[in-house]
Amino acid sequence: MRILLVEDDKIIGDGVSQGLQLESYAVDWVTTVKHARGALDLTTYDLMILDIGLPDGSGFDVLDSLRRTDGNMPVLILTAYDETSDKVKGLDLGADDYLIKPFDLEELLARVRALRRRASGRRTPQLQLGPVILIPSTHQVTLAGELVKVGPKEFAILHVLMERAGKVVSKRQIEDSLYGWDMEVESNTIEVHIHGLRKKLGKTFIETVRHVGYRVATDA
Amino acid sequence: MLNRSAAKRRLLNLLLATLGFVWVATVYFLYEHGASSTVYLLFLLSVVLAVAVVGLQRHLLPVQEIRRINALASEIVPGIGGEAKAIEEKGVPEEILPITQAYNLLLDYHEDRHRQERDFIADASHELRTPLAGVRLQTQIAMRTDDAAKQARAHKNILVAIDRGTRLVEQLLTLSRLTADKKVLNPEQVDLRRCCEIAVEALAGAADAKRITIEIDNDQAVFTLMAEKSSILTLLDNLLLNAIQFSPEGGCVHISLARDLGGVTISVTDEGPGVPEADRARVLRRFQKSAAGTKTGTGLGLAIAKRVVELHSGDLVLGEGTGGRGLTVAVTFPVGSGDKRAC
């Protein structure tokens, strides 16, 4: 999953970005309204974390213009403004959730998971396809009730594929959800991780759609 | 109301005094001429009359008004420690209207002060959240990761956030002290050039970190001013720190000292992004940052500088830097008879 983080405070921005990356999310971090708009034009994001007080304007403006073109991307507002009117304004402009600084990293991550879940139309916190269960909050994967040890990148790839079960996900899409701008992508990494997952979950769970990408079947 | 009855009372008193005088004169005259029984009778009569006059006076006293004043007083007393309310001026006796109005003005003033203090505390706590949020977040990062490099980076960030919070607290205290002061407390002859040198030395570390050169005019003239030295140093510290923060790496900050009829002017010019004219009044208010700001400042520097200048009856003007680039903060202090330019 790829997240756009809009936060002008260096320490908080760095902390959120690190925290999300430790959870294997791809994060692009910008510090101004201008750069946020640029990033939204260039890249498709699964979620945006948005600060309100930005040096060249208000995060509300970013949200407002986003909602004119994209009604679906979950937006979480991150702000030091605890005035009720600001919360109301943010939610009314189309934000899905908000957190007030200082906040707990665990809570932020839980809200990100919840927003992701809601965006994919699920209510249950875990994803299940046949014998495979993926639990986002604990980063655990089980196969027929047995815990399977998967690495963070493997987990992230499996999460993307299971979320879009039945659909083909291209290698590019997987890469986009794993690596932010400042991360170097090794060309064969995706294949290596898919190989690793197949070894752990059985050869047929993830199928290769030649020249297009990968897919897990809904009736796996 | 009261004024009419008061006029009546004054008139009555005058009348009574005249009557009394005539009465005493008559009694004395009769006594001198030996009419003793008449005198005795008249004396009795005068006692009766005196009692009647006192009674009449009491009756004519503005009891109603005094009751009203007492009622006003009992309206005011609960305001001590409770919620003070302005006195409704309608229906207040004209004689005490000026006091009522003065009371209401005083109340307004204190309410205003109180509101400012409340806003200040709200702003301050709001501003403190950012460094605290940073500390919390980075601590959690350090706890979550096993990567030593990431931990070290988080620890460094925690220190940066703590330093920022500390600076903010110091700035808040400085501003709060300066706001409480009504005048310059310990004025002395202050050598402004020397102050500039001290301020520059104190910030050498911050300047070096960005390879910024700070130069002071090489004019050798000495400028002295009756001022509070510590406040002048605070002023310079804030102006220079702002200049350093906004300057690009390797930039130059220029301090110049000048004197004309208007007084002594210290100007600090940087090569940063400057402040657009429309924003200049705003950035002087506390916690208002320039759009070009990177949020590393506390947002209090210029507010503190402005307060120091106000206390010294001076003037602070923001303008463009050299060649339309950067920002110049020009501070002018009026020079009284006690100040002189020694060469």
Coordinates of C-alpha atoms in Angstrom, one line a residue:
Chain A
M1 CA 0.0 0.0 0.0
R2 CA 1.3 3.4 -1.0
I3 CA 0.7 6.4 1.3
L4 CA 1.1 10.1 0.7
L5 CA 2.2 11.9 3.9
V6 CA 1.8 15.6 3.9
E7 CA 3.5 17.0 7.0
D8 CA 5.8 20.0 7.3
D9 CA 7.3 19.3 10.7
K10 CA 10.6 17.5 10.1
I11 CA 10.6 15.4 13.2
I12 CA 6.9 14.3 13.0
G13 CA 7.1 13.7 9.3
D14 CA 10.2 11.6 9.7
G15 CA 8.6 9.7 12.6
V16 CA 5.4 8.9 10.7
S17 CA 7.2 8.0 7.6
Q18 CA 9.6 5.7 9.5
G19 CA 6.7 4.1 11.4
L20 CA 4.7 3.4 8.2
Q21 CA 7.8 2.0 6.5
L22 CA 8.4 -0.3 9.4
E23 CA 5.0 -1.7 8.6
S24 CA 6.1 -2.2 5.0
Y25 CA 4.0 0.6 3.6
A26 CA 5.4 2.7 0.7
V27 CA 5.5 6.3 1.9
D28 CA 6.0 9.5 -0.1
W29 CA 6.5 12.4 2.2
V30 CA 5.9 16.0 1.1
T31 CA 5.9 19.2 3.2
T32 CA 3.9 21.7 1.3
V33 CA 0.5 22.1 -0.4
K34 CA 2.2 22.6 -3.7
H35 CA 4.2 19.4 -3.5
A36 CA 1.1 17.5 -2.2
R37 CA -0.8 18.6 -5.3
G38 CA 2.1 17.6 -7.5
A39 CA 2.3 14.1 -5.9
L40 CA -1.4 13.5 -6.2
D41 CA -1.2 14.4 -9.9
L42 CA 1.7 12.0 -10.5
T43 CA 1.0 9.0 -8.4
T44 CA -1.9 6.9 -7.3
Y45 CA -2.1 6.5 -3.6
D46 CA -4.1 4.2 -1.4
L47 CA -4.3 6.7 1.4
M48 CA -3.2 10.2 2.4
I49 CA -2.2 11.4 5.8
L50 CA -2.6 15.1 5.9
D51 CA -1.4 17.9 8.2
I52 CA -3.5 21.0 8.3
G53 CA -1.1 23.9 9.1
L54 CA 1.3 23.9 6.1
P55 CA 3.7 26.6 5.3
D56 CA 2.1 27.6 2.0
G57 CA -1.5 27.0 2.8
S58 CA -4.0 24.8 4.5
G59 CA -4.3 21.0 4.3
F60 CA -8.0 21.7 3.9
D61 CA -7.3 23.1 0.5
V62 CA -5.5 19.9 -0.5
L63 CA -8.4 17.8 0.7
D64 CA -10.9 20.1 -1.0
S65 CA -9.3 19.8 -4.4
L66 CA -8.7 16.1 -4.0
R67 CA -12.3 15.4 -3.3
R68 CA -13.3 17.2 -6.5
T69 CA -11.5 14.5 -8.5
D70 CA -11.2 11.5 -6.2
G71 CA -13.9 10.7 -3.8
N72 CA -12.5 7.3 -2.7
M73 CA -9.0 7.8 -1.4
P74 CA -9.1 7.5 2.4
V75 CA -7.8 10.7 4.0
L76 CA -6.6 10.9 7.6
I77 CA -6.1 14.4 9.0
L78 CA -3.2 14.8 11.4
T79 CA -3.4 18.1 13.3
A80 CA -2.5 20.0 16.4
Y81 CA -5.8 21.9 16.1
D82 CA -8.1 20.3 18.6
E83 CA -10.9 22.8 18.0
T84 CA -14.1 21.0 17.3
S85 CA -14.8 23.3 14.3
D86 CA -11.6 22.1 12.6
K87 CA -12.6 18.4 13.1
V88 CA -16.0 19.2 11.7
K89 CA -14.6 21.1 8.8
G90 CA -12.1 18.3 7.9
L91 CA -14.8 15.6 8.1
D92 CA -17.2 17.7 6.1
L93 CA -14.6 18.3 3.4
G94 CA -14.4 14.6 3.0
A95 CA -11.7 13.4 5.4
D96 CA -12.3 9.9 6.8
D97 CA -10.6 10.2 10.1
Y98 CA -8.5 12.5 12.2
L99 CA -5.8 12.3 14.9
I100 CA -4.6 15.1 17.1
K101 CA -1.0 15.7 17.9
P102 CA 0.6 14.3 20.0
F103 CA -0.7 10.9 19.0
D104 CA 0.2 7.3 19.5
L105 CA 2.0 5.6 16.6
E106 CA 0.1 2.4 17.3
E107 CA -3.1 4.2 17.1
L108 CA -2.1 5.9 13.8
L109 CA -1.2 2.5 12.4
A110 CA -4.5 1.0 13.6
R111 CA -6.4 3.8 12.0
V112 CA -4.5 3.3 8.8
R113 CA -5.4 -0.4 8.8
A114 CA -9.0 0.4 9.5
L115 CA -9.2 3.0 6.6
R116 CA -7.6 0.5 4.3
R117 CA -10.1 -2.2 5.3
R118 CA -13.0 0.2 4.9
A119 CA -11.7 1.3 1.5
S120 CA -11.7 -2.3 0.3
G121 CA -15.2 -2.7 1.5
R122 CA -14.4 -5.2 4.3
R123 CA -15.6 -5.2 7.8
T124 CA -13.6 -8.0 9.2
P125 CA -10.1 -7.2 10.3
Q126 CA -8.5 -10.2 8.6
L127 CA -8.4 -11.5 5.1
Q128 CA -9.2 -15.1 4.3
L129 CA -8.9 -17.0 1.0
G130 CA -9.3 -20.7 1.4
P131 CA -6.8 -22.0 3.9
V132 CA -4.8 -18.8 4.0
I133 CA -5.6 -16.1 6.6
L134 CA -3.8 -12.8 6.7
I135 CA -4.0 -10.6 9.9
P136 CA -2.9 -7.0 9.1
S137 CA -2.6 -5.8 12.7
T138 CA -0.1 -8.5 13.8
H139 CA 1.5 -9.1 10.4
Q140 CA 0.6 -12.8 10.7
V141 CA -0.2 -15.3 8.0
T142 CA -1.7 -18.7 8.8
L143 CA -2.1 -21.7 6.4
A144 CA -4.7 -24.2 7.5
G145 CA -4.4 -22.8 11.0
E146 CA -0.6 -23.1 11.1
L147 CA 1.4 -19.9 11.5
V148 CA 3.6 -19.3 8.5
K149 CA 6.7 -17.1 8.9
V150 CA 6.7 -14.4 6.2
G151 CA 9.1 -11.4 5.8
P152 CA 7.7 -7.9 5.8
K153 CA 7.9 -7.4 2.1
E154 CA 6.4 -10.8 1.4
F155 CA 3.6 -9.9 3.8
A156 CA 3.0 -6.6 2.0
I157 CA 2.8 -8.3 -1.4
L158 CA 0.5 -11.0 -0.1
H159 CA -1.7 -8.3 1.4
V160 CA -2.0 -6.4 -1.9
L161 CA -2.8 -9.6 -3.8
M162 CA -5.4 -10.9 -1.3
E163 CA -7.1 -7.5 -1.1
R164 CA -7.6 -7.6 -4.9
A165 CA -8.3 -11.4 -5.0
G166 CA -9.6 -12.5 -8.4
K167 CA -7.9 -9.5 -10.1
V168 CA -4.6 -9.4 -11.8
V169 CA -2.1 -7.1 -10.0
S170 CA 0.8 -6.0 -12.2
K171 CA 4.4 -6.1 -11.1
R172 CA 4.5 -2.3 -11.4
Q173 CA 1.5 -2.0 -9.1
I174 CA 3.1 -4.2 -6.5
E175 CA 6.3 -2.2 -6.7
D176 CA 4.4 1.0 -6.3
S177 CA 2.8 -0.3 -3.2
L178 CA 6.1 -1.3 -1.7
Y179 CA 8.5 1.5 -2.5
G180 CA 8.3 5.2 -2.0
W181 CA 10.2 7.7 -4.1
D182 CA 13.3 7.5 -2.1
M183 CA 13.6 3.8 -2.0
E184 CA 15.7 1.9 -4.6
V185 CA 13.8 -0.9 -6.3
E186 CA 15.8 -4.0 -7.3
S187 CA 14.5 -5.3 -10.5
N188 CA 14.0 -8.9 -9.5
T189 CA 12.8 -8.4 -5.9
I190 CA 9.1 -9.0 -6.6
E191 CA 9.9 -12.3 -8.3
V192 CA 12.1 -13.4 -5.4
H193 CA 9.3 -12.6 -2.9
I194 CA 6.6 -14.3 -4.9
H195 CA 8.9 -17.3 -5.1
G196 CA 9.3 -17.2 -1.3
L197 CA 5.5 -17.0 -0.8
R198 CA 4.9 -19.9 -3.1
K199 CA 7.3 -22.0 -1.1
K200 CA 5.4 -21.2 2.1
L201 CA 1.8 -21.2 0.8
G202 CA 1.9 -23.8 -1.9
K203 CA 2.7 -23.4 -5.6
T204 CA -0.8 -22.7 -6.8
F205 CA -2.0 -20.0 -4.3
I206 CA -0.4 -17.2 -6.3
E207 CA -0.7 -17.7 -10.1
T208 CA 1.4 -15.8 -12.7
V209 CA -0.5 -14.2 -15.5
R210 CA 2.1 -14.1 -18.2
H211 CA 3.2 -10.5 -19.2
V212 CA 0.6 -9.0 -17.0
G213 CA 1.2 -9.8 -13.3
Y214 CA 0.0 -12.0 -10.5
R215 CA -3.3 -13.1 -9.1
V216 CA -4.7 -15.1 -6.2
A217 CA -8.0 -16.7 -7.1
T218 CA -11.1 -15.9 -5.0
D219 CA -11.8 -19.6 -4.6
A220 CA -8.2 -20.6 -3.8
Chain B
M1 CA -33.2 62.7 40.5
L2 CA -30.5 63.1 43.2
N3 CA -29.2 66.3 41.7
R4 CA -32.6 68.0 41.9
S5 CA -33.1 66.9 45.5
A6 CA -29.5 67.9 46.3
A7 CA -30.1 71.4 45.0
K8 CA -33.3 71.6 47.0
R9 CA -31.3 70.4 50.0
R10 CA -28.6 73.0 49.5
L11 CA -31.2 75.7 49.2
L12 CA -32.9 74.5 52.4
N13 CA -29.6 74.4 54.3
L14 CA -28.9 77.9 53.3
L15 CA -32.3 79.0 54.3
L16 CA -32.0 77.2 57.7
A17 CA -28.6 78.6 58.3
T18 CA -29.9 82.1 57.7
L19 CA -33.0 81.5 59.8
G20 CA -30.8 80.0 62.6
F21 CA -28.5 83.0 62.5
V22 CA -31.5 85.4 62.7
W23 CA -32.9 83.3 65.5
V24 CA -29.8 83.2 67.6
A25 CA -29.3 87.0 67.0
T26 CA -32.9 87.7 68.2
V27 CA -32.5 85.4 71.3
Y28 CA -29.2 87.1 72.2
F29 CA -30.8 90.6 71.6
L30 CA -33.7 89.8 73.9
Y31 CA -31.4 88.3 76.6
E32 CA -29.3 91.4 76.6
H33 CA -32.4 93.5 77.2
G34 CA -33.5 91.4 80.1
A35 CA -36.6 89.6 78.8
S36 CA -35.8 86.4 80.6
S37 CA -39.1 84.4 80.4
T38 CA -39.4 85.3 76.7
V39 CA -35.8 84.0 76.3
Y40 CA -36.6 80.8 78.1
L41 CA -39.6 80.3 75.9
L42 CA -37.7 81.1 72.7
F43 CA -34.9 78.7 73.8
L44 CA -37.4 75.9 74.2
L45 CA -38.9 76.8 70.8
S46 CA -35.4 76.7 69.2
V47 CA -34.7 73.3 70.6
V48 CA -38.1 72.0 69.2
L49 CA -37.3 73.7 65.9
A50 CA -33.8 72.1 65.7
V51 CA -35.3 68.7 66.3
A52 CA -37.8 69.3 63.6
V53 CA -35.1 70.5 61.2
V54 CA -33.0 67.4 61.8
G55 CA -36.1 65.3 61.2
L56 CA -36.8 67.1 58.0
Q57 CA -33.2 66.8 56.9
R58 CA -33.3 63.0 57.4
H59 CA -36.5 62.9 55.5
L60 CA -35.0 64.8 52.6
L61 CA -31.8 62.7 52.5
P62 CA -31.7 60.6 49.3
V63 CA -32.5 57.3 50.9
Q64 CA -33.6 55.8 47.6
E65 CA -30.2 56.7 46.0
I66 CA -28.2 55.4 48.9
R67 CA -30.1 52.2 48.7
R68 CA -29.2 52.1 44.9
I69 CA -25.5 52.7 45.7
N70 CA -25.5 49.9 48.3
A71 CA -27.2 47.6 45.7
L72 CA -24.5 48.5 43.2
A73 CA -21.8 47.7 45.7
S74 CA -23.4 44.4 46.5
E75 CA -23.4 43.7 42.7
I76 CA -19.7 44.4 42.5
V77 CA -18.6 42.3 45.5
P78 CA -19.4 38.8 44.1
G79 CA -17.2 39.7 41.1
I80 CA -14.2 39.2 43.4
G81 CA -13.2 35.7 42.7
G82 CA -16.4 35.2 40.7
E83 CA -17.6 36.5 37.5
A84 CA -17.3 40.3 37.4
K85 CA -20.2 41.9 35.6
A86 CA -20.4 45.4 34.1
I87 CA -22.8 47.8 35.9
E88 CA -25.8 48.7 33.9
E89 CA -25.4 52.5 33.5
K90 CA -29.0 53.1 32.9
G91 CA -30.7 54.3 36.1
V92 CA -27.5 55.0 37.9
P93 CA -27.7 58.4 39.8
E94 CA -25.9 61.0 37.9
E95 CA -23.5 61.9 40.7
I96 CA -22.0 58.4 40.8
L97 CA -22.2 57.8 37.0
P98 CA -18.5 58.8 36.4
I99 CA -17.4 56.2 39.0
T100 CA -19.7 53.6 37.5
Q101 CA -18.3 54.3 34.0
A102 CA -14.7 54.2 35.3
Y103 CA -15.5 50.9 37.0
N104 CA -16.9 49.5 33.7
L105 CA -13.8 50.7 31.8
L106 CA -11.5 49.1 34.3
L107 CA -13.5 45.9 34.1
D108 CA -13.3 45.9 30.3
Y109 CA -9.6 46.4 30.5
H110 CA -9.1 43.5 32.8
E111 CA -11.3 41.3 30.8
D112 CA -9.3 42.1 27.7
R113 CA -6.1 41.3 29.6
H114 CA -7.6 38.1 30.8
R115 CA -8.7 37.1 27.3
Q116 CA -5.2 37.9 26.0
E117 CA -3.6 35.7 28.7
R118 CA -6.1 32.9 27.9
D119 CA -5.3 33.1 24.2
F120 CA -1.7 33.1 25.0
I121 CA -1.9 30.0 27.1
A122 CA -4.0 28.3 24.4
D123 CA -1.5 29.3 21.7
A124 CA 1.4 28.2 23.8
S125 CA 0.0 24.8 24.6
H126 CA -0.9 24.3 21.0
E127 CA 2.7 25.2 19.9
L128 CA 4.1 22.8 22.5
R129 CA 2.2 19.9 21.1
T130 CA 4.3 19.8 18.0
P131 CA 7.7 19.1 19.6
L132 CA 6.0 16.8 22.1
A133 CA 4.3 14.8 19.3
G134 CA 7.8 14.5 17.7
V135 CA 9.4 13.2 20.9
R136 CA 6.6 10.7 21.4
L137 CA 6.7 9.4 17.8
Q138 CA 10.4 9.1 17.6
T139 CA 10.6 7.3 20.9
Q140 CA 8.1 4.8 19.6
I141 CA 10.1 4.4 16.4
A142 CA 13.2 3.7 18.5
M143 CA 11.3 1.1 20.5
R144 CA 9.8 -0.6 17.4
T145 CA 13.0 -1.1 15.4
D146 CA 16.0 -3.4 16.0
D147 CA 18.0 -1.5 13.4
A148 CA 20.7 0.3 15.2
A149 CA 21.0 3.0 12.6
K150 CA 17.3 3.8 12.7
Q151 CA 17.4 3.9 16.5
A152 CA 20.3 6.3 16.5
R153 CA 18.5 8.5 14.0
A154 CA 15.4 8.4 16.2
H155 CA 17.4 9.4 19.2
K156 CA 19.0 12.3 17.4
N157 CA 15.5 13.4 16.3
I158 CA 14.3 13.2 19.9
L159 CA 17.1 15.5 21.0
V160 CA 16.2 18.0 18.2
A161 CA 12.5 18.0 19.3
I162 CA 13.4 18.5 22.9
D163 CA 15.7 21.4 22.0
R164 CA 13.0 22.9 20.0
G165 CA 10.5 22.5 22.9
T166 CA 13.0 24.0 25.3
R167 CA 13.6 27.0 23.1
L168 CA 9.9 27.5 22.8
V169 CA 9.5 27.4 26.6
E170 CA 12.3 29.9 27.0
Q171 CA 10.8 32.2 24.4
L172 CA 7.4 32.0 26.1
L173 CA 8.9 33.0 29.4
T174 CA 10.8 35.9 27.8
L175 CA 7.7 37.2 26.0
S176 CA 5.6 36.8 29.1
R177 CA 8.1 38.7 31.2
L178 CA 8.4 41.5 28.6
T179 CA 4.6 41.7 28.3
A180 CA 4.3 42.1 32.1
D181 CA 6.9 44.9 32.1
K182 CA 5.4 48.3 31.6
K183 CA 8.7 50.2 31.2
V184 CA 12.4 49.6 30.9
L185 CA 13.3 48.4 34.3
N186 CA 17.1 48.8 34.5
P187 CA 18.1 51.4 32.0
E188 CA 21.8 52.0 31.6
Q189 CA 24.1 53.4 28.9
V190 CA 24.3 50.5 26.5
D191 CA 27.0 50.3 23.8
L192 CA 24.9 49.0 20.8
R193 CA 27.9 47.9 18.8
R194 CA 29.3 45.9 21.7
C195 CA 25.8 44.3 22.1
C196 CA 25.8 43.3 18.4
E197 CA 29.2 41.7 18.9
I198 CA 28.1 39.8 22.0
A199 CA 24.9 38.6 20.1
V200 CA 27.0 37.5 17.1
E201 CA 29.4 35.6 19.3
A202 CA 26.6 33.8 21.1
L203 CA 25.2 32.6 17.7
A204 CA 28.5 31.7 16.1
G205 CA 27.6 28.0 16.4
A206 CA 24.3 28.3 14.7
A207 CA 25.8 30.5 12.0
D208 CA 28.8 28.1 11.4
A209 CA 26.4 25.1 11.1
K210 CA 25.0 26.8 8.0
R211 CA 28.3 28.4 6.9
I212 CA 26.7 31.8 7.3
T213 CA 28.8 34.9 7.7
I214 CA 27.5 37.6 10.0
E215 CA 29.1 41.0 9.4
I216 CA 28.7 44.2 11.4
D217 CA 29.3 47.6 9.7
N218 CA 32.9 48.5 9.8
D219 CA 32.1 52.1 10.7
Q220 CA 34.0 52.6 13.9
A221 CA 31.5 55.0 15.5
V222 CA 30.2 54.1 18.9
F223 CA 26.5 54.2 19.5
T224 CA 25.1 54.4 23.0
L225 CA 21.6 54.3 24.2
M226 CA 19.8 54.4 27.6
A227 CA 18.3 51.0 27.5
E228 CA 18.1 47.7 29.4
K229 CA 21.1 45.7 28.2
S230 CA 19.6 42.3 28.7
S231 CA 16.5 43.2 26.6
I232 CA 18.7 44.6 23.8
L233 CA 20.6 41.4 23.8
T234 CA 17.4 39.4 23.6
L235 CA 16.2 41.6 20.7
L236 CA 19.4 41.0 18.8
D237 CA 19.5 37.3 19.6
N238 CA 16.0 36.9 18.1
L239 CA 16.6 39.0 15.0
L240 CA 19.9 37.3 14.3
L241 CA 18.5 33.8 14.9
N242 CA 15.7 34.5 12.5
A243 CA 18.1 35.8 9.9
I244 CA 20.3 32.7 10.3
Q245 CA 17.3 30.4 10.0
F246 CA 16.0 32.0 6.9
S247 CA 19.3 32.5 5.2
P248 CA 20.4 30.0 2.6
E249 CA 23.5 27.8 3.3
G250 CA 26.7 29.9 2.9
G251 CA 24.7 33.2 3.0
C252 CA 25.5 36.4 4.6
V253 CA 23.7 38.3 7.4
H254 CA 24.5 42.0 7.7
I255 CA 24.1 44.2 10.7
S256 CA 24.3 48.0 10.3
L257 CA 24.1 50.8 12.8
A258 CA 23.1 54.3 11.9
R259 CA 22.0 57.5 13.5
D260 CA 19.9 60.3 12.3
L261 CA 17.4 62.8 13.8
G262 CA 14.9 60.0 14.4
G263 CA 17.3 58.2 16.6
V264 CA 19.6 55.2 16.4
T265 CA 18.8 52.4 14.0
I266 CA 20.0 48.8 14.0
S267 CA 19.2 46.9 10.8
V268 CA 19.6 43.2 10.3
T269 CA 19.5 42.1 6.7
D270 CA 19.4 38.5 5.5
E271 CA 19.4 36.8 2.1
G272 CA 16.4 34.6 2.8
P273 CA 13.1 34.5 1.1
G274 CA 11.9 37.7 2.7
V275 CA 8.4 38.5 3.8
P276 CA 5.8 39.8 1.3
E277 CA 4.5 43.2 2.1
A278 CA 1.0 41.8 2.7
D279 CA 2.4 39.5 5.4
R280 CA 4.5 41.9 7.3
A281 CA 2.0 43.0 9.9
R282 CA 0.9 39.4 10.5
V283 CA 4.4 37.9 11.1
L284 CA 5.0 40.4 14.0
R285 CA 2.2 38.8 16.0
R286 CA 3.1 35.8 18.1
F287 CA 3.0 32.3 16.6
Q288 CA 2.5 33.7 13.1
K289 CA 5.0 32.4 10.8
S290 CA 6.1 33.4 7.4
A291 CA 4.8 31.3 4.5
A292 CA 8.5 30.6 3.6
G293 CA 9.1 29.4 7.2
T294 CA 10.1 25.8 7.7
K295 CA 8.5 25.7 11.1
T296 CA 11.8 25.3 12.8
G297 CA 11.3 28.6 14.6
T298 CA 9.1 29.2 17.6
G299 CA 7.0 31.9 15.9
L300 CA 7.8 34.2 18.8
G301 CA 11.1 35.8 17.7
L302 CA 9.6 38.9 16.1
A303 CA 6.9 39.2 18.7
I304 CA 9.6 39.4 21.4
A305 CA 11.7 41.8 19.3
K306 CA 8.6 44.0 18.8
R307 CA 7.9 44.0 22.5
V308 CA 11.5 45.0 23.4
V309 CA 11.3 47.8 20.9
E310 CA 7.9 49.0 22.3
L311 CA 9.3 49.1 25.9
H312 CA 12.0 51.3 24.6
S313 CA 9.5 53.5 22.8
G314 CA 11.2 52.5 19.5
D315 CA 10.0 51.4 16.1
L316 CA 10.4 48.1 14.3
V317 CA 9.9 48.0 10.5
L318 CA 10.2 45.1 8.2
G319 CA 11.4 45.8 4.7
E320 CA 13.2 44.2 1.7
G321 CA 16.8 43.2 1.9
T322 CA 19.5 44.5 -0.5
G323 CA 18.5 44.5 -4.1
G324 CA 14.9 43.4 -3.3
R325 CA 16.1 40.1 -1.9
G326 CA 15.8 38.8 1.7
L327 CA 14.4 40.7 4.7
T328 CA 15.6 43.7 6.6
V329 CA 14.4 44.3 10.1
A330 CA 15.1 47.9 11.1
V331 CA 14.8 48.9 14.7
T332 CA 14.9 52.6 15.6
F333 CA 15.3 53.8 19.1
P334 CA 14.6 57.5 19.9
V335 CA 17.7 59.1 21.4
G336 CA 17.0 61.2 24.5
S337 CA 19.3 63.9 26.0
G338 CA 21.0 61.3 28.1
D339 CA 22.2 59.5 25.0
K340 CA 25.2 60.6 23.1
R341 CA 27.4 59.5 20.3
A342 CA 30.9 59.2 21.5
C343 CA 33.6 59.0 18.9

